[in-house]
Tab-separated table of C-alpha atoms and ligand atoms in Angstrom:
chain	number	residue	atom	x	y	z
O	1	UNK	CA	-0.085	0.132	0.043
O	2	UNK	CA	1.324	3.288	-0.832
O	3	UNK	CA	0.319	6.696	1.131
O	4	UNK	CA	-0.330	9.578	-1.011
O	5	UNK	CA	-0.542	12.640	1.317
O	6	UNK	CA	-2.306	15.520	-0.529
O	7	UNK	CA	-3.976	12.863	-3.071
O	8	UNK	CA	-7.018	15.215	-3.427
O	9	UNK	CA	-4.683	18.036	-5.143
O	10	UNK	CA	-4.162	18.805	-8.313
O	11	UNK	CA	-0.806	16.617	-9.094
O	12	UNK	CA	-1.412	14.426	-6.181
O	13	UNK	CA	-4.901	13.249	-7.814
O	14	UNK	CA	-3.158	12.407	-11.201
O	15	UNK	CA	-0.628	10.483	-9.640
O	16	UNK	CA	-3.089	8.507	-7.729
O	17	UNK	CA	-4.948	7.407	-10.511
O	18	UNK	CA	-1.741	6.454	-12.406
O	19	UNK	CA	-0.435	4.555	-9.607
O	20	UNK	CA	-3.995	2.470	-9.491
O	21	UNK	CA	-3.794	2.192	-13.278
O	22	UNK	CA	-0.486	0.625	-12.657
O	23	UNK	CA	-1.681	-2.125	-10.068
O	24	UNK	CA	-0.514	-0.183	-6.971
O	25	UNK	CA	-2.850	-0.015	-3.948
O	26	UNK	CA	-3.240	3.648	-2.606
O	27	UNK	CA	-4.515	5.411	0.415
O	28	UNK	CA	-4.936	9.138	0.268
O	29	UNK	CA	-4.492	11.416	3.486
O	30	UNK	CA	-5.898	15.186	2.647
O	31	UNK	CA	-7.035	17.605	4.753
O	32	UNK	CA	-9.492	18.835	2.079
O	33	UNK	CA	-8.354	22.278	2.615
O	34	UNK	CA	-7.318	22.914	-1.048
O	35	UNK	CA	-7.917	19.368	-2.209
O	36	UNK	CA	-11.051	18.414	-3.689
O	37	UNK	CA	-12.770	14.952	-2.640
O	38	UNK	CA	-14.411	14.636	-5.972
O	39	UNK	CA	-10.344	14.339	-7.638
O	40	UNK	CA	-9.984	11.005	-5.607
O	41	UNK	CA	-10.135	8.247	-7.410
O	42	UNK	CA	-12.959	5.878	-6.132
O	43	UNK	CA	-10.607	2.726	-6.292
O	44	UNK	CA	-8.226	4.704	-3.345
O	45	UNK	CA	-8.992	4.351	0.234
O	46	UNK	CA	-9.293	7.956	1.417
O	47	UNK	CA	-8.392	9.203	4.761
O	48	UNK	CA	-9.803	12.787	6.049
O	49	UNK	CA	-6.389	13.499	7.922
O	50	UNK	CA	-3.952	16.636	8.522
O	51	UNK	CA	-0.280	16.120	9.014
O	52	UNK	CA	-0.433	18.309	12.208
O	53	UNK	CA	-2.442	15.341	13.823
O	54	UNK	CA	0.040	12.867	14.793
O	55	UNK	CA	-2.869	10.734	16.461
O	56	UNK	CA	-4.742	10.243	13.039
O	57	UNK	CA	-1.297	9.654	11.301
O	58	UNK	CA	-0.704	6.990	13.778
O	59	UNK	CA	-3.750	5.568	13.333
O	60	UNK	CA	-3.040	5.757	9.588
O	61	UNK	CA	-0.250	3.912	9.737
O	62	UNK	CA	-1.589	1.346	12.325
O	63	UNK	CA	-4.617	0.413	9.905
O	64	UNK	CA	-2.736	0.297	6.570
O	65	UNK	CA	0.076	-1.864	5.675
O	66	UNK	CA	2.183	1.344	4.046
O	67	UNK	CA	5.627	0.651	2.339
O	68	UNK	CA	6.320	3.923	0.838
O	69	UNK	CA	4.722	7.598	1.078
O	70	UNK	CA	4.611	9.870	-1.764
O	71	UNK	CA	4.407	13.436	0.179
O	72	UNK	CA	2.285	16.152	-1.936
O	73	UNK	CA	0.589	17.885	1.051
O	74	UNK	CA	1.865	21.332	1.677
O	75	UNK	CA	0.484	24.733	0.806
O	76	UNK	CA	1.682	26.159	-2.299
O	77	UNK	CA	0.583	29.997	-2.823
O	78	UNK	CA	3.824	31.778	-3.107
O	79	UNK	CA	2.182	35.300	-2.603
O	80	UNK	CA	0.367	34.136	0.724
O	81	UNK	CA	3.552	32.573	1.935
O	82	UNK	CA	5.323	35.762	1.848
O	83	UNK	CA	2.094	37.662	3.890
O	84	UNK	CA	1.636	34.316	6.137
O	85	UNK	CA	4.931	32.578	6.425
O	86	UNK	CA	3.611	30.987	10.009
O	87	UNK	CA	1.275	29.050	8.187
O	88	UNK	CA	3.779	27.810	5.580
O	89	UNK	CA	6.599	26.822	8.186
O	90	UNK	CA	3.956	25.079	10.219
O	91	UNK	CA	2.104	23.387	7.642
O	92	UNK	CA	4.855	22.234	5.586
O	93	UNK	CA	7.575	21.744	7.858
O	94	UNK	CA	6.049	20.626	10.930
O	95	UNK	CA	3.693	18.509	8.943
O	96	UNK	CA	6.561	16.918	7.177
O	97	UNK	CA	8.253	16.267	10.319
O	98	UNK	CA	5.188	14.574	11.656
O	99	UNK	CA	4.884	12.468	8.943
O	100	UNK	CA	8.727	11.334	9.042
O	101	UNK	CA	8.463	10.913	12.822
O	102	UNK	CA	5.408	8.341	11.962
O	103	UNK	CA	6.996	6.660	9.235
O	104	UNK	CA	10.051	5.963	11.343
O	105	UNK	CA	7.888	4.634	14.138
O	106	UNK	CA	6.184	2.327	11.907
O	107	UNK	CA	9.757	1.679	10.056
O	108	UNK	CA	8.662	3.099	6.943
O	109	UNK	CA	11.677	4.322	5.279
O	110	UNK	CA	10.603	5.411	1.935
O	111	UNK	CA	9.477	8.610	0.475
O	112	UNK	CA	8.972	10.500	-2.633
O	113	UNK	CA	8.488	14.238	-2.074
O	114	UNK	CA	6.865	17.143	-4.125
O	115	UNK	CA	9.594	19.794	-3.988
O	116	UNK	CA	9.738	22.806	-7.089
O	117	UNK	CA	12.169	24.929	-8.995
O	118	UNK	CA	11.163	27.477	-6.681
O	119	UNK	CA	13.972	26.150	-4.400
O	120	UNK	CA	16.407	27.620	-7.192
O	121	UNK	CA	15.011	30.972	-6.503
O	122	UNK	CA	16.349	33.833	-8.997
O	123	UNK	CA	18.413	31.817	-11.826
O	124	UNK	CA	22.146	32.285	-12.379
O	125	UNK	CA	22.028	30.517	-15.513
O	126	UNK	CA	19.422	28.281	-17.802
O	127	UNK	CA	18.563	25.545	-18.246
O	128	UNK	CA	18.611	25.045	-14.508
O	129	UNK	CA	20.468	21.883	-13.568
O	130	UNK	CA	20.064	20.316	-10.326
O	131	UNK	CA	23.208	21.374	-8.988
O	132	UNK	CA	22.071	25.138	-9.612
O	133	UNK	CA	22.797	26.829	-6.181
O	134	UNK	CA	19.314	26.844	-4.097
O	135	UNK	CA	18.610	30.393	-2.664
O	136	UNK	CA	14.478	30.572	-2.492
O	137	UNK	CA	13.323	33.979	-2.635
O	138	UNK	CA	10.188	33.294	-0.785
O	139	UNK	CA	8.961	31.507	2.169
O	140	UNK	CA	7.253	28.729	0.049
O	141	UNK	CA	10.665	27.765	-1.303
O	142	UNK	CA	12.258	27.891	2.029
O	143	UNK	CA	9.802	25.324	3.357
O	144	UNK	CA	10.583	22.913	0.360
O	145	UNK	CA	14.292	23.243	0.687
O	146	UNK	CA	14.234	22.880	4.614
O	147	UNK	CA	12.574	19.519	3.745
O	148	UNK	CA	14.810	18.309	1.119
O	149	UNK	CA	17.880	19.316	3.896
O	150	UNK	CA	15.981	17.215	6.523
O	151	UNK	CA	15.710	14.401	4.310
O	152	UNK	CA	19.521	14.308	3.444
O	153	UNK	CA	20.364	14.376	7.832
O	154	UNK	CA	17.212	11.523	8.097
O	155	UNK	CA	19.171	9.349	5.365
O	156	UNK	CA	22.162	9.692	7.378
O	157	UNK	CA	20.910	9.347	10.874
O	158	UNK	CA	18.081	6.635	9.831
O	159	UNK	CA	18.871	5.314	6.615
O	160	UNK	CA	15.633	7.354	4.956
O	161	UNK	CA	15.250	6.495	1.139
O	162	UNK	CA	14.212	9.589	-0.500
O	163	UNK	CA	13.682	11.247	-3.839
O	164	UNK	CA	12.867	15.020	-4.119
O	165	UNK	CA	11.007	15.960	-7.268
O	166	UNK	CA	11.648	19.737	-8.134
O	167	UNK	CA	9.083	20.430	-10.756
O	168	UNK	CA	8.788	23.389	-13.185
O	169	UNK	CA	5.194	24.466	-14.012
O	170	UNK	CA	2.598	21.764	-13.906
O	171	UNK	CA	0.151	22.111	-16.651
O	172	UNK	CA	-2.659	20.176	-18.485
O	173	UNK	CA	-5.224	17.802	-17.266
O	174	UNK	CA	-5.960	14.044	-17.418
O	175	UNK	CA	-6.287	12.935	-21.114
O	176	UNK	CA	-9.576	11.001	-20.195
O	177	UNK	CA	-10.946	14.192	-18.902
O	178	UNK	CA	-11.971	12.405	-15.444
O	179	UNK	CA	-9.520	14.782	-13.534
O	180	UNK	CA	-8.152	18.603	-13.829
O	181	UNK	CA	-6.952	21.523	-12.409
O	182	UNK	CA	-8.990	23.442	-9.943
O	183	UNK	CA	-7.543	26.144	-7.416
O	184	UNK	CA	-9.344	28.412	-5.577
O	185	UNK	CA	-7.935	31.045	-5.842
O	186	UNK	CA	-6.885	30.293	-9.480
O	187	UNK	CA	-3.660	32.181	-9.985
O	188	UNK	CA	-1.685	29.913	-12.905
O	189	UNK	CA	-1.507	31.207	-16.379
O	190	UNK	CA	-3.067	28.360	-18.379
O	191	UNK	CA	-6.413	27.953	-16.607
O	192	UNK	CA	-6.633	31.662	-16.308
O	193	UNK	CA	-6.132	32.207	-19.871
O	194	UNK	CA	-8.742	29.614	-20.798
O	195	UNK	CA	-11.350	31.071	-18.561
O	196	UNK	CA	-10.522	34.414	-20.353
O	197	UNK	CA	-10.998	32.533	-23.716
O	198	UNK	CA	-14.272	31.116	-22.157
O	199	UNK	CA	-15.627	34.770	-21.236
O	200	UNK	CA	-15.483	33.611	-17.664
O	201	UNK	CA	-12.996	36.344	-16.823
O	202	UNK	CA	-12.898	40.241	-18.686
O	203	UNK	CA	-9.116	39.086	-19.951
O	204	UNK	CA	-5.861	37.913	-18.971
O	205	UNK	CA	-3.210	40.307	-17.321
O	206	UNK	CA	0.071	39.511	-19.017
O	207	UNK	CA	2.625	40.471	-16.049
O	208	UNK	CA	5.325	42.416	-17.868
O	209	UNK	CA	6.228	42.944	-21.533
O	210	UNK	CA	9.557	44.455	-21.149
O	211	UNK	CA	11.664	41.213	-19.703
O	212	UNK	CA	14.884	40.089	-21.614
O	213	UNK	CA	13.288	37.451	-23.408
O	214	UNK	CA	12.560	37.472	-27.557
O	215	UNK	CA	8.754	38.852	-27.016
O	216	UNK	CA	9.478	40.424	-23.995
O	217	UNK	CA	7.152	38.193	-21.492
O	218	UNK	CA	8.009	35.538	-19.438
O	219	UNK	CA	9.625	32.375	-20.264
O	220	UNK	CA	8.435	28.752	-18.377
O	221	UNK	CA	8.642	25.434	-18.695
O	222	UNK	CA	5.439	23.957	-18.887
O	223	UNK	CA	5.221	20.231	-17.795
O	224	UNK	CA	2.080	17.962	-18.346
O	225	UNK	CA	0.620	16.560	-14.970
O	226	UNK	CA	0.232	13.236	-16.591
O	227	UNK	CA	4.111	13.239	-17.253
O	228	UNK	CA	4.778	14.409	-13.546
O	229	UNK	CA	2.697	11.383	-12.468
O	230	UNK	CA	4.587	9.084	-13.996
O	231	UNK	CA	7.664	10.132	-12.861
O	232	UNK	CA	6.585	9.803	-9.151
O	233	UNK	CA	5.938	6.158	-9.749
O	234	UNK	CA	9.649	5.952	-11.426
O	235	UNK	CA	10.698	7.579	-8.406
O	236	UNK	CA	8.696	5.210	-6.280
O	237	UNK	CA	10.612	2.000	-7.842
O	238	UNK	CA	13.690	3.757	-7.715
O	239	UNK	CA	13.951	4.285	-4.071
O	240	UNK	CA	16.746	2.520	-2.242
O	241	UNK	CA	18.754	2.892	-5.238
O	242	UNK	CA	19.252	6.514	-5.535
O	243	UNK	CA	18.764	9.198	-2.665
O	244	UNK	CA	18.488	13.064	-3.918
O	245	UNK	CA	16.713	15.679	-6.185
O	246	UNK	CA	15.755	15.318	-9.704
O	247	UNK	CA	14.454	18.171	-11.773
O	248	UNK	CA	11.312	17.450	-13.640
O	249	UNK	CA	10.557	19.666	-16.602
O	250	UNK	CA	10.522	19.242	-20.483
O	251	UNK	CA	13.563	21.466	-21.123
O	252	UNK	CA	11.472	23.703	-23.420
O	253	UNK	CA	10.696	27.440	-22.503
O	254	UNK	CA	7.489	29.043	-23.589
O	255	UNK	CA	6.343	32.509	-23.288
O	256	UNK	CA	3.295	33.902	-21.854
O	257	UNK	CA	2.530	35.242	-25.194
O	258	UNK	CA	3.152	32.047	-27.020
O	259	UNK	CA	0.600	30.377	-24.416
O	260	UNK	CA	-1.850	32.928	-25.109
O	261	UNK	CA	-1.335	32.279	-29.054
O	262	UNK	CA	-1.480	28.410	-28.335
O	263	UNK	CA	-4.886	28.723	-26.295
O	264	UNK	CA	-6.253	30.638	-29.265
O	265	UNK	CA	-5.358	28.099	-31.485
O	266	UNK	CA	-6.619	25.217	-29.669
O	267	UNK	CA	-10.080	26.748	-28.546
O	268	UNK	CA	-10.453	28.431	-31.950
O	269	UNK	CA	-11.492	31.961	-29.960
O	270	UNK	CA	-9.645	35.116	-29.133
O	271	UNK	CA	-8.202	35.759	-25.730
O	272	UNK	CA	-9.048	39.379	-24.449
O	273	UNK	CA	-5.382	40.434	-23.076
O	274	UNK	CA	-4.373	43.433	-20.702
O	275	UNK	CA	-0.841	44.463	-20.378
O	276	UNK	CA	-0.149	44.737	-16.658
O	277	UNK	CA	3.272	45.538	-14.610
O	278	UNK	CA	5.687	42.736	-13.810
O	279	UNK	CA	4.322	40.333	-10.928
O	280	UNK	CA	7.177	40.738	-7.785
O	281	UNK	CA	9.732	37.917	-7.699
O	282	UNK	CA	8.791	36.649	-11.213
O	283	UNK	CA	12.322	35.680	-13.254
O	284	UNK	CA	12.698	36.393	-16.702
O	285	UNK	CA	13.529	32.722	-17.494
O	286	UNK	CA	12.675	29.214	-16.006
O	287	UNK	CA	13.621	26.049	-17.788
O	288	UNK	CA	15.018	22.971	-16.871
O	289	UNK	CA	17.861	20.641	-17.778
O	290	UNK	CA	16.092	17.225	-17.282
O	291	UNK	CA	19.191	14.714	-18.060
O	292	UNK	CA	19.136	13.538	-14.507
O	293	UNK	CA	15.605	12.583	-15.054
O	294	UNK	CA	16.188	10.610	-17.858
O	295	UNK	CA	19.211	9.000	-16.427
O	296	UNK	CA	18.140	8.380	-13.005
O	297	UNK	CA	14.322	7.653	-13.507
O	298	UNK	CA	14.523	6.472	-17.069
O	299	UNK	CA	11.605	9.222	-17.459
O	300	UNK	CA	10.960	10.900	-20.626
O	301	UNK	CA	7.961	13.454	-21.193
O	302	UNK	CA	5.502	12.427	-23.692
O	303	UNK	CA	3.900	15.832	-23.882
O	304	UNK	CA	6.654	18.300	-25.611
O	305	UNK	CA	4.067	20.102	-27.695
O	306	UNK	CA	2.499	22.923	-25.546
O	307	UNK	CA	-0.397	22.845	-27.892
O	308	UNK	CA	-1.234	19.125	-26.890
O	309	UNK	CA	-0.721	20.177	-23.263
O	310	UNK	CA	-3.480	23.092	-23.325
O	311	UNK	CA	-5.688	20.804	-25.499
O	312	UNK	CA	-6.162	18.502	-22.208
O	313	UNK	CA	-6.576	21.550	-19.982
O	314	UNK	CA	-9.254	23.063	-22.747
O	315	UNK	CA	-10.925	19.915	-22.542
O	316	UNK	CA	-10.970	19.736	-18.696
O	317	UNK	CA	-12.176	23.384	-18.797
O	318	UNK	CA	-14.955	22.648	-20.885
O	319	UNK	CA	-16.510	20.021	-18.528
O	320	UNK	CA	-15.078	20.203	-15.599
O	321	UNK	CA	-16.373	18.329	-12.470
O	322	UNK	CA	-15.031	20.499	-9.729
S	401	UDP	N1	1.380	35.426	-15.217
S	401	UDP	C1	0.804	36.164	-16.401
S	401	UDP	N2	-0.421	36.514	-15.921
S	401	UDP	C2	-1.142	36.241	-14.803
S	401	UDP	C3	-0.747	34.539	-14.211
S	401	UDP	C4	0.691	34.630	-14.599
S	401	UDP	O1	1.215	37.083	-17.090
S	401	UDP	O2	-2.256	36.222	-14.670
S	401	UDP	C5	2.721	34.846	-15.729
S	401	UDP	C6	3.596	34.787	-14.735
S	401	UDP	O3	4.079	36.189	-14.641
S	401	UDP	C7	4.787	34.018	-15.127
S	401	UDP	C8	3.863	32.947	-16.092
S	401	UDP	O4	2.818	33.589	-16.511
S	401	UDP	O5	5.736	34.236	-15.975
S	401	UDP	C9	3.455	31.602	-15.155
S	401	UDP	O6	2.933	31.888	-13.774
S	401	UDP	P1	2.193	30.814	-12.935
S	401	UDP	O7	1.877	31.569	-11.619
S	401	UDP	O8	1.304	30.205	-13.913
S	401	UDP	O9	3.577	29.865	-12.658
S	401	UDP	P2	4.839	30.049	-11.506
S	401	UDP	O10	5.749	30.479	-12.798
S	401	UDP	O11	4.670	31.717	-10.909
S	401	UDP	O12	4.823	29.107	-10.949
């Protein structure tokens, strides 16, 4: 049995589905603050639990034969983390420490962790490889880096087997349209562009057109959520042979303007655009060097065309269940 914390969230729910499709038994623990119960595959066992609640965690480990953990449960709004760091340090760091302590009590020493390219901070060079210095520029990134550091110390002291996956920009939705991206509030570019295309919002604000990039807008590396899900299963299967971090990105940079154009092509509709000032803390260019994921995990993204990624998100946007 694999425990997936945060399995009702965006990337978590896609990973749960992927694990089940590949023959794994899964128990999901989620506090449903940001997650959606409807996103949890009915083949998985669901436990409504918060990582702050050690008693519930202990019960979870006593009543399920857990062999390994995939740990997504975290708050992930960068802006909120700046305004309310206490919430982030408590939920993300203390929550993880509670989880690790209960794991060790039950002799469970395998964990795959949802980390982020936000641990690198302002890039010194691109593409960003795993040796790039880690200098996060917000509390969210700090919490994720701290957890990576905790893993490395727990490995030395308690033989914890760990792989931290540092994602770039998760995007798209399940190809079969059953689950997808749903955040409240929504802050991510692709769902906001699609809502503007649909007429659910007046427009998309483009945050900055004067960046040092070919079209002046920011460049990001958008990776399909099902490619992320696959990487989590591969990492799970590699635990014990490799400890450390792996970037997950396509290695391809796409600008904000290119996203808008691709969304217009996929939907066949115009996207109303408003040009706005830069958003604080946004680097001009972020994209991954993904050789390590290929070498260590044997992983390769199947979605490398941004239009195909957006097509899955558009399909979800038109038929969303939650
Ligand atoms: N962005 C934008 N308008 C929006 C939301 C995002 O122009 O309403 C830009 C943002 O500046 C960044 C890119 O889109 O360059 C991706 O932002 P998102 O919040 O989706 O992910 P992030 O890269 O911040 O994790």
